[in-house]
C-alpha positions as protocol buffer text, in pm:
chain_id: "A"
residue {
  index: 1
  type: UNK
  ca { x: -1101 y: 559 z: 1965 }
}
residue {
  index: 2
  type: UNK
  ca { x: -1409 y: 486 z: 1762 }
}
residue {
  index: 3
  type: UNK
  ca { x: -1436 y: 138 z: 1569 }
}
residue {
  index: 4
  type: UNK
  ca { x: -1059 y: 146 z: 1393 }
}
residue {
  index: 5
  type: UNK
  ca { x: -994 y: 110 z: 1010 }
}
residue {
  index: 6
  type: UNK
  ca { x: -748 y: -193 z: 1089 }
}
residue {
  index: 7
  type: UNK
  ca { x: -712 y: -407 z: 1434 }
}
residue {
  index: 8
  type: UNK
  ca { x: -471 y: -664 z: 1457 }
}
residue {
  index: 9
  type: UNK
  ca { x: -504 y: -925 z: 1767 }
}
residue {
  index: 10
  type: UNK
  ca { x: -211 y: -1165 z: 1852 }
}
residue {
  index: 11
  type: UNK
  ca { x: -90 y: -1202 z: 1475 }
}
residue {
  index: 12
  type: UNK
  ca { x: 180 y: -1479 z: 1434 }
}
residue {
  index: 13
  type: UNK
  ca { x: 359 y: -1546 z: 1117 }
}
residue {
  index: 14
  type: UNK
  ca { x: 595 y: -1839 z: 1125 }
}
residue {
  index: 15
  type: UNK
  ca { x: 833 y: -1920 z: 816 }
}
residue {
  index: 16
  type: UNK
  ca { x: 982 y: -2256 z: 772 }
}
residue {
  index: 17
  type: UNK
  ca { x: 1298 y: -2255 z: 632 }
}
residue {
  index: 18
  type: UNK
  ca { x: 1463 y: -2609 z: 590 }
}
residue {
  index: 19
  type: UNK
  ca { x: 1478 y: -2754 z: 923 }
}
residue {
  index: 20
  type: UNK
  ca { x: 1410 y: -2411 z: 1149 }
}
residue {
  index: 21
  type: UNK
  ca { x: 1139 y: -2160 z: 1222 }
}
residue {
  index: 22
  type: UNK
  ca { x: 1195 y: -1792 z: 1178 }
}
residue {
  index: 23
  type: UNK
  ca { x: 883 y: -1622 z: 1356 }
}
residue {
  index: 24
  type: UNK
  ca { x: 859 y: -1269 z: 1114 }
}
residue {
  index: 25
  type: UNK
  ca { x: 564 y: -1187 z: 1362 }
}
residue {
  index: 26
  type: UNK
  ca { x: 533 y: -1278 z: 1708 }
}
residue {
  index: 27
  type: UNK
  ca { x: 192 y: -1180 z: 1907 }
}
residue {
  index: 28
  type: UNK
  ca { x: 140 y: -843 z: 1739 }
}
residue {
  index: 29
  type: UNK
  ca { x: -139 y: -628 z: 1860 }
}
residue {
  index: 30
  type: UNK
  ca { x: -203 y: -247 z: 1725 }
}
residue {
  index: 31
  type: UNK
  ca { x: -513 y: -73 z: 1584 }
}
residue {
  index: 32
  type: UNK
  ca { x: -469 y: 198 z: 1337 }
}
residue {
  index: 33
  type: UNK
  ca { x: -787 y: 479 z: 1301 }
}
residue {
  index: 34
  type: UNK
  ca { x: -914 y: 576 z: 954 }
}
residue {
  index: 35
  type: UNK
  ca { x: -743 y: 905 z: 806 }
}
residue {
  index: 36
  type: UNK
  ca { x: -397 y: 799 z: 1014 }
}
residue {
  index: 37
  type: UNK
  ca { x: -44 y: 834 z: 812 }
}
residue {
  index: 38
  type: UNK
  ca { x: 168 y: 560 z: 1008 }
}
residue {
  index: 39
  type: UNK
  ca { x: 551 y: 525 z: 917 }
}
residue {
  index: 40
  type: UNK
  ca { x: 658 y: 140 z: 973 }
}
residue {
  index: 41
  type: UNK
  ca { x: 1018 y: 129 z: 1070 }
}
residue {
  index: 42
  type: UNK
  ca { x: 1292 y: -78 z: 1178 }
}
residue {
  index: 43
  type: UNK
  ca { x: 1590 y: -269 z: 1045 }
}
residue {
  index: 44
  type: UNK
  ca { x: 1572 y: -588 z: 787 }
}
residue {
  index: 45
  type: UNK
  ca { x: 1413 y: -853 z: 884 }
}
residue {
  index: 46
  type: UNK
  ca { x: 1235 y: -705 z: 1190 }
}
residue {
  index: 47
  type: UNK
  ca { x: 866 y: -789 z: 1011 }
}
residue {
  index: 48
  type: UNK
  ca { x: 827 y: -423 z: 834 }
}
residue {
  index: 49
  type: UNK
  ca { x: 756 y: -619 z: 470 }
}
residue {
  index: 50
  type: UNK
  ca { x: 528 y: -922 z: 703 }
}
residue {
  index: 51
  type: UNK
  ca { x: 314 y: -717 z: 813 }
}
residue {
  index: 52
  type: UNK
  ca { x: 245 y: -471 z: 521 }
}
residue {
  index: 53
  type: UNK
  ca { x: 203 y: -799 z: 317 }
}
residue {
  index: 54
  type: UNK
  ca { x: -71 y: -939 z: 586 }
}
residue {
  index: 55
  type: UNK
  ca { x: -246 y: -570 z: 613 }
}
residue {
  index: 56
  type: UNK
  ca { x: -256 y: -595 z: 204 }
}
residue {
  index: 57
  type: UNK
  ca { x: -471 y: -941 z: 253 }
}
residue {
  index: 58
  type: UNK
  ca { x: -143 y: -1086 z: 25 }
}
residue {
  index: 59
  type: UNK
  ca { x: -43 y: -1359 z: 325 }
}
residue {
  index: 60
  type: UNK
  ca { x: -216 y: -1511 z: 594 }
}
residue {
  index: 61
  type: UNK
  ca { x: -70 y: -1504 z: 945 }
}
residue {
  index: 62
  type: UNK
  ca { x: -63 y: -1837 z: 1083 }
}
residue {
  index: 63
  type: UNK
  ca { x: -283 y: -1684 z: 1414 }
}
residue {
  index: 64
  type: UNK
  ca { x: -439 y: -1426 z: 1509 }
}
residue {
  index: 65
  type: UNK
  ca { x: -721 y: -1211 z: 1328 }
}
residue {
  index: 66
  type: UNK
  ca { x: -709 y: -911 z: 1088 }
}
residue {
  index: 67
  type: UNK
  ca { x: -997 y: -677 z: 1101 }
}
residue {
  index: 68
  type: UNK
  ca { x: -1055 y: -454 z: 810 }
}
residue {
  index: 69
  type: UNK
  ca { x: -1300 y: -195 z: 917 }
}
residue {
  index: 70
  type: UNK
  ca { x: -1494 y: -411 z: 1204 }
}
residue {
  index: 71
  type: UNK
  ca { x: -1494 y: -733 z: 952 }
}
residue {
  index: 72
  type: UNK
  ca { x: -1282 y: -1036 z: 1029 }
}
residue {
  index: 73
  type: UNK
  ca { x: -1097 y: -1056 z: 663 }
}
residue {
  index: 74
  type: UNK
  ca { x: -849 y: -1333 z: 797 }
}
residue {
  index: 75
  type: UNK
  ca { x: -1187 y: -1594 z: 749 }
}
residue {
  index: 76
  type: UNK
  ca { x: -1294 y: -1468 z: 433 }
}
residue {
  index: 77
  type: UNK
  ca { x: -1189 y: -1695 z: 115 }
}
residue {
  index: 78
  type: UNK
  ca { x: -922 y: -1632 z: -111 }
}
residue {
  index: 79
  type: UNK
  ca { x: -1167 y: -1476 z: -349 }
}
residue {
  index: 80
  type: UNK
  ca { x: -1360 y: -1290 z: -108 }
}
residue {
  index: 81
  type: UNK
  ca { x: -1024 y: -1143 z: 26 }
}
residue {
  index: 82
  type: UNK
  ca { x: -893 y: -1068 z: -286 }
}
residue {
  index: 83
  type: UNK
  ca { x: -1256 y: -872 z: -356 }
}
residue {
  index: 84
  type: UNK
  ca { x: -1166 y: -685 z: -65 }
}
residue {
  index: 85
  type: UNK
  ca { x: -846 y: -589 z: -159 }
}
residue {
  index: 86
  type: UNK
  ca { x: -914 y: -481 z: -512 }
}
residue {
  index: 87
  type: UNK
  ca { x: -1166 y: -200 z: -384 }
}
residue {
  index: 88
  type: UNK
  ca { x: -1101 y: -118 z: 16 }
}
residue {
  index: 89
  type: UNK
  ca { x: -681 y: -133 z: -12 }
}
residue {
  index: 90
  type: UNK
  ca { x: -427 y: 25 z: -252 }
}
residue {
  index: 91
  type: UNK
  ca { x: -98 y: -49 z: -323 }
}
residue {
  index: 92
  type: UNK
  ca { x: 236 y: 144 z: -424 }
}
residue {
  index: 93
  type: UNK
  ca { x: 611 y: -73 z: -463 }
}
residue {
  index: 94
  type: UNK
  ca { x: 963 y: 40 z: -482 }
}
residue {
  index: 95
  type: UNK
  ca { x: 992 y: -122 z: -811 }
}
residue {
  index: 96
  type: UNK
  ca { x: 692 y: 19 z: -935 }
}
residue {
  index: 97
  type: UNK
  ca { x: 557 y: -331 z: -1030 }
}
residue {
  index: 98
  type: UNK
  ca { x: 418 y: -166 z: -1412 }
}
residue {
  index: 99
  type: UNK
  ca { x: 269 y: -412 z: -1639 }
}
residue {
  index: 100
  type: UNK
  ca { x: 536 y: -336 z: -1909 }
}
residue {
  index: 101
  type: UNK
  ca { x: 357 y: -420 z: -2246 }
}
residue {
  index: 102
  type: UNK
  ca { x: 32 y: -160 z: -2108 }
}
residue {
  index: 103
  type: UNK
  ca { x: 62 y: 220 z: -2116 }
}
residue {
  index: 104
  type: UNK
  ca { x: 28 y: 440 z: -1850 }
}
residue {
  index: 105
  type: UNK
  ca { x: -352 y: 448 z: -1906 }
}
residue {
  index: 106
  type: UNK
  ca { x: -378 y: 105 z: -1908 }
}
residue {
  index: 107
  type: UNK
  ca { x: -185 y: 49 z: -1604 }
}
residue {
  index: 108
  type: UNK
  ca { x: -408 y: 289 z: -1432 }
}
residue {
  index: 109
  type: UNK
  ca { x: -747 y: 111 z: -1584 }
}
residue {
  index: 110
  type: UNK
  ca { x: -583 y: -279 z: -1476 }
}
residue {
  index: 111
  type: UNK
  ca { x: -774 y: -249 z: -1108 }
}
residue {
  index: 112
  type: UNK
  ca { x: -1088 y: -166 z: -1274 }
}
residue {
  index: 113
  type: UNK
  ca { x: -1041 y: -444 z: -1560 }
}
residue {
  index: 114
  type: UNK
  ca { x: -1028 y: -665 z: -1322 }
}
residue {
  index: 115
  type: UNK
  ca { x: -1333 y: -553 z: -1085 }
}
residue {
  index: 116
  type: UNK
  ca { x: -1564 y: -526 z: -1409 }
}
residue {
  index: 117
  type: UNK
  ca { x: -1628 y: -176 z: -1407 }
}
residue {
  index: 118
  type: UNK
  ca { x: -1777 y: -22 z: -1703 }
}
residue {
  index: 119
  type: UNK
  ca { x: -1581 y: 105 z: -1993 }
}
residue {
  index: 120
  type: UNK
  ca { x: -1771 y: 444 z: -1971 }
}
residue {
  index: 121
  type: UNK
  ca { x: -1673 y: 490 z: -1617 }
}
residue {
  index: 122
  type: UNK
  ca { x: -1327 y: 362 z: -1651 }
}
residue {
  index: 123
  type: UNK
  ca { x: -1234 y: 616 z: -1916 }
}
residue {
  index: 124
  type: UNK
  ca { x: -1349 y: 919 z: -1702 }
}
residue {
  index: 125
  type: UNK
  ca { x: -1191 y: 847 z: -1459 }
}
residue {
  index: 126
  type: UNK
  ca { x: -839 y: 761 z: -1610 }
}
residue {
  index: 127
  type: UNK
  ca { x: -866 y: 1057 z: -1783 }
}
residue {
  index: 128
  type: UNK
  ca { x: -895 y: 1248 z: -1409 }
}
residue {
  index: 129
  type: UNK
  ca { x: -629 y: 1045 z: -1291 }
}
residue {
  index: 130
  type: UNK
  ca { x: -404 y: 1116 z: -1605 }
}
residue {
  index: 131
  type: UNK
  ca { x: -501 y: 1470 z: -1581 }
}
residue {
  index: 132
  type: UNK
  ca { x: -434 y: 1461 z: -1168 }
}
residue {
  index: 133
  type: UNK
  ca { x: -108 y: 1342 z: -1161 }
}
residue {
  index: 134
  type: UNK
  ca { x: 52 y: 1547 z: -1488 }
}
residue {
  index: 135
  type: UNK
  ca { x: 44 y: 1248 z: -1748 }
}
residue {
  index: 136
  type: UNK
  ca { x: -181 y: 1364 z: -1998 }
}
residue {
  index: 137
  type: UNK
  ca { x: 93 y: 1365 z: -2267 }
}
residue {
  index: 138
  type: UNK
  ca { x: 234 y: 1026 z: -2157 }
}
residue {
  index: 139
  type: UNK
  ca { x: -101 y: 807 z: -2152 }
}
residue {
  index: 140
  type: UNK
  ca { x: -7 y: 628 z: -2444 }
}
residue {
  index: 141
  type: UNK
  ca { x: 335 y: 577 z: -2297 }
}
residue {
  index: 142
  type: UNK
  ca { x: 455 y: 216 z: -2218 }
}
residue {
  index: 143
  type: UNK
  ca { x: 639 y: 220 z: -1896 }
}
residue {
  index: 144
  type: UNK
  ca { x: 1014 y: 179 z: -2038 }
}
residue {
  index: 145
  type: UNK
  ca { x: 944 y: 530 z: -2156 }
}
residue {
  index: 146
  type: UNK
  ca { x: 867 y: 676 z: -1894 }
}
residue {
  index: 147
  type: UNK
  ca { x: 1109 y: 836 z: -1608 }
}
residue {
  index: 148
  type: UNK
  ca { x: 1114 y: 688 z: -1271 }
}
residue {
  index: 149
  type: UNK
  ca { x: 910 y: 985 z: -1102 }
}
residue {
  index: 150
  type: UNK
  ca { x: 651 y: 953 z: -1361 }
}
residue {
  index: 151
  type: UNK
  ca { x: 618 y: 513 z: -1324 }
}
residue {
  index: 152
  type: UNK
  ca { x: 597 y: 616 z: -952 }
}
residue {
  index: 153
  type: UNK
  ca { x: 282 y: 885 z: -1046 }
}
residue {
  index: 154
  type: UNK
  ca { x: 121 y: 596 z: -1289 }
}
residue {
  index: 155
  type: UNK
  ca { x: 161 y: 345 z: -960 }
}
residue {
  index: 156
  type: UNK
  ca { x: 33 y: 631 z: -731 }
}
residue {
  index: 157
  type: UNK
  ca { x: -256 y: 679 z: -971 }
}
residue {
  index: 158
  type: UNK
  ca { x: -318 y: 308 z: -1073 }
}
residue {
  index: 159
  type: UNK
  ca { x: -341 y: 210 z: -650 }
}
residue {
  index: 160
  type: UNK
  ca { x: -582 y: 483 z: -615 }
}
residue {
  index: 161
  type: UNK
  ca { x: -801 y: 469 z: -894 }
}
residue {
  index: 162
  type: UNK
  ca { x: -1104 y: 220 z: -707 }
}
residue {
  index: 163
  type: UNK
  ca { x: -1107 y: 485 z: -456 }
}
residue {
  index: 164
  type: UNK
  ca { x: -949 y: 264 z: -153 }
}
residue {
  index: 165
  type: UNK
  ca { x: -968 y: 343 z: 276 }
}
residue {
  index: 166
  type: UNK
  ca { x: -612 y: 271 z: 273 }
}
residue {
  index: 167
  type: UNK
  ca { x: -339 y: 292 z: 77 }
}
residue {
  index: 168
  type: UNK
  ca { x: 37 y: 63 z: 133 }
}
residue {
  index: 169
  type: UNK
  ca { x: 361 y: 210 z: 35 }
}
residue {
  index: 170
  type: UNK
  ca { x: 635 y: 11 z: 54 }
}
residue {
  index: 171
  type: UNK
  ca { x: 982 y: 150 z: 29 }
}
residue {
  index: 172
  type: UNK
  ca { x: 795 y: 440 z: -223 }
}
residue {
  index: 173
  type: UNK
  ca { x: 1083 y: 685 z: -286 }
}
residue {
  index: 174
  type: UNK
  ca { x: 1361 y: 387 z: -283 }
}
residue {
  index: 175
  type: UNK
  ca { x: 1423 y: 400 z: -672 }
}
residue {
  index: 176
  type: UNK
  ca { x: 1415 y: 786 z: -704 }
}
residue {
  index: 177
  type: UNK
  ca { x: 1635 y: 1064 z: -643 }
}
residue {
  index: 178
  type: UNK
  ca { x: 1567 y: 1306 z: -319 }
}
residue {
  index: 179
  type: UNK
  ca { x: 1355 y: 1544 z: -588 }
}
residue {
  index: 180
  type: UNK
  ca { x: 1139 y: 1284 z: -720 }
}
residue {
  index: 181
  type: UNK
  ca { x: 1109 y: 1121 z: -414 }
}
residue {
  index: 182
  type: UNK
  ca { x: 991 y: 1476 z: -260 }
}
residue {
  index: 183
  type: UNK
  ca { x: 773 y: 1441 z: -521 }
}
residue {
  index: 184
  type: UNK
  ca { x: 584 y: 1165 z: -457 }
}
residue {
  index: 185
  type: UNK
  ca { x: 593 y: 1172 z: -89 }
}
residue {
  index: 186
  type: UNK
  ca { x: 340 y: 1514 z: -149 }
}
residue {
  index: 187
  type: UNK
  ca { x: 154 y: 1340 z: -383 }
}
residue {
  index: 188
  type: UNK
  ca { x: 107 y: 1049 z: -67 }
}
residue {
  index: 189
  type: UNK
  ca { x: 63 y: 1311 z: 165 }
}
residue {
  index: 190
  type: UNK
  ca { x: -226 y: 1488 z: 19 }
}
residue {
  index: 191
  type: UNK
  ca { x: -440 y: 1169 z: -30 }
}
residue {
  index: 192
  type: UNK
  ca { x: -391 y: 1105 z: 305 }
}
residue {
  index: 193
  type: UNK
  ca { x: -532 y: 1466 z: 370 }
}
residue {
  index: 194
  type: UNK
  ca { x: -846 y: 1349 z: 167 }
}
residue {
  index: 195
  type: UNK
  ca { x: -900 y: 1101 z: 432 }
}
residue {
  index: 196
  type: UNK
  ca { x: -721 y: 778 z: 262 }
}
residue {
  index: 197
  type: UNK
  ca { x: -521 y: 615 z: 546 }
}
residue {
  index: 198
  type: UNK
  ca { x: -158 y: 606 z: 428 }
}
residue {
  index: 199
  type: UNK
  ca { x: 107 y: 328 z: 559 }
}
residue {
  index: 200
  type: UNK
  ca { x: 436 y: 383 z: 471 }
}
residue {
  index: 201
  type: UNK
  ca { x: 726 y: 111 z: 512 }
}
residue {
  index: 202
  type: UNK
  ca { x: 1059 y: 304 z: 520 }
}
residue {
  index: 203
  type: UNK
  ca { x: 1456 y: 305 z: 593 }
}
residue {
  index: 204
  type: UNK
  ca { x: 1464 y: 649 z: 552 }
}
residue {
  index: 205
  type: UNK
  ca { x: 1430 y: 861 z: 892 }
}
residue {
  index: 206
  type: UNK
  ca { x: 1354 y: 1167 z: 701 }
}
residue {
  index: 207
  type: UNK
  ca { x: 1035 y: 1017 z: 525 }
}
residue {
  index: 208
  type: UNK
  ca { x: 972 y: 827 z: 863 }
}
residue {
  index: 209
  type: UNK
  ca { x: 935 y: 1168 z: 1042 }
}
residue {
  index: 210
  type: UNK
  ca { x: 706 y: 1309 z: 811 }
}
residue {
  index: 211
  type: UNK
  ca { x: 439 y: 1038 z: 967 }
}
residue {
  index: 212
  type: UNK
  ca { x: 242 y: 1143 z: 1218 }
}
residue {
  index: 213
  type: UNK
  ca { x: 303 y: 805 z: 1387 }
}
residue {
  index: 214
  type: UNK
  ca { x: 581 y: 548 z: 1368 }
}
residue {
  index: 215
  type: UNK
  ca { x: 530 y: 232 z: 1461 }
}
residue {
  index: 216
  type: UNK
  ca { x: 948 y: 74 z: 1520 }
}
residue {
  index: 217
  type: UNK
  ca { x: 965 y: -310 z: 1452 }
}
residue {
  index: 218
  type: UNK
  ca { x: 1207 y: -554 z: 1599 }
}
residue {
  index: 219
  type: UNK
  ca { x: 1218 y: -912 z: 1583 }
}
residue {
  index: 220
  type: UNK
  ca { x: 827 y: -940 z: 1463 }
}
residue {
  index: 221
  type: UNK
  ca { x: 730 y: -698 z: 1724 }
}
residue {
  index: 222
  type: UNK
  ca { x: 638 y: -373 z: 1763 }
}
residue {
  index: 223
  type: UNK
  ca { x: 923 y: -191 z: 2015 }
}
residue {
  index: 224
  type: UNK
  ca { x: 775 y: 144 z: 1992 }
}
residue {
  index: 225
  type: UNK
  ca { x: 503 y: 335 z: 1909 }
}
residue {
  index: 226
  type: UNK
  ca { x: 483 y: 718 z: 1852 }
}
residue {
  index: 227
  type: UNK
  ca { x: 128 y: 821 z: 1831 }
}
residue {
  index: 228
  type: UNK
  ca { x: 127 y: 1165 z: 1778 }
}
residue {
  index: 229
  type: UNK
  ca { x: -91 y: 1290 z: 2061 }
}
């Protein structure tokens, strides 16, 4: 394999709850190329959420390093890893996690608010976006109006907009009926065939074998690993 997007060596993550220790990841190892789609499995509490959290630079293993392609992110600064996360990584929720007072335009601009981007710029390309993912007509929609397959397309759209190498879903079709989640499981699918690498945290073994790997976690380790050969 050439230089993976992601490496992970020996990453612990230790919780401290009252008076005992509840290790969410114990020694985990894996590398995962650029362009991969990689379903993360396994029952609650096995480390699925841990780990997409720690990929996402939003928690800090207590050892171990993190390399985001070939850079050593776990000994950046809070503001240097959040820098990296607003422009290399992309993110898309169960809940949808809106901003409910913005509209769907809004929501999609937020990521480029907040990296400075220019106006000009940021209005072309929501307008793509919009145009992309069928929500011309609801732009100036707040997100209580909108149905749950079309908050899911404004998320989609909103954790894609800077353009990122890799894009977290976590639990993306748990809100929406088997239609909608259809839905936006294509809409996943064909960034990942633009070359975005696509990790996907799921209960459900149907969406898990659409993946052309599955990683199985158990007790903050990884139990199995299905590379598609």
């Amino acid at each position: 394999m050439t230089t993976p997007l992601i490496e992970l060596q020996g990453i612990e993550r230790v919780f401290h709850l009252g008076d005992s220790e509840v290790h969410a990841l114990r020694g985990l190892d894996l590398r995962i190329g650029a362009g991969e789609y990689v379903a993360v499995m396994g029952p609650s509490g096995s480390g699925k959420s841990t780990l997409l959290n720690i990929l996402g630079l939003l928690d800090q293993p207590n050892a171990g390093h993190l390399l985001l392609e070939g850079r050593d992110v776990t000994t950046l600064s809070p503001d240097e890893q959040a820098a990296v996360r607003s422009r290399r990584i992309g993110f898309v929720f169960q809940s949808f996690h809106l901003v409910p007072r913005l509209t769907a335009a809004e929501n999609i601009a937020l990521p480029m608010v907040l990296a400075g981007m220019a106006p000009r710029e940021r209005a072309q390309r929501v307008e793509q976006a919009l145009q992309a993912y069928g929500l011309t007509n609801r732009a100036h929609h707040k997100p209580n109006e909108l149905s749950g397959g079309q908050r899911q397309r404004v998320a989609i759209a909103r954790a894609t907009i800077m353009q990122p190498a890799l894009l977290l879903a976590d639990e993306p079709t748990g809100n929406l009926d088997r239609a909608t989640g259809d839905e936006v499981v294509r809409l996943l699918e064909a960034l990942n065939a633009t070359g975005v690498t696509l990790i996907v945290v799921t209960h459900d073994p149907a969406l898990g074998a659409r993946a052309h790997r599955r990683l199985m976690m158990e007790d903050g380790g990884l139990q199995l690993d299905t590379a598609a050969s």
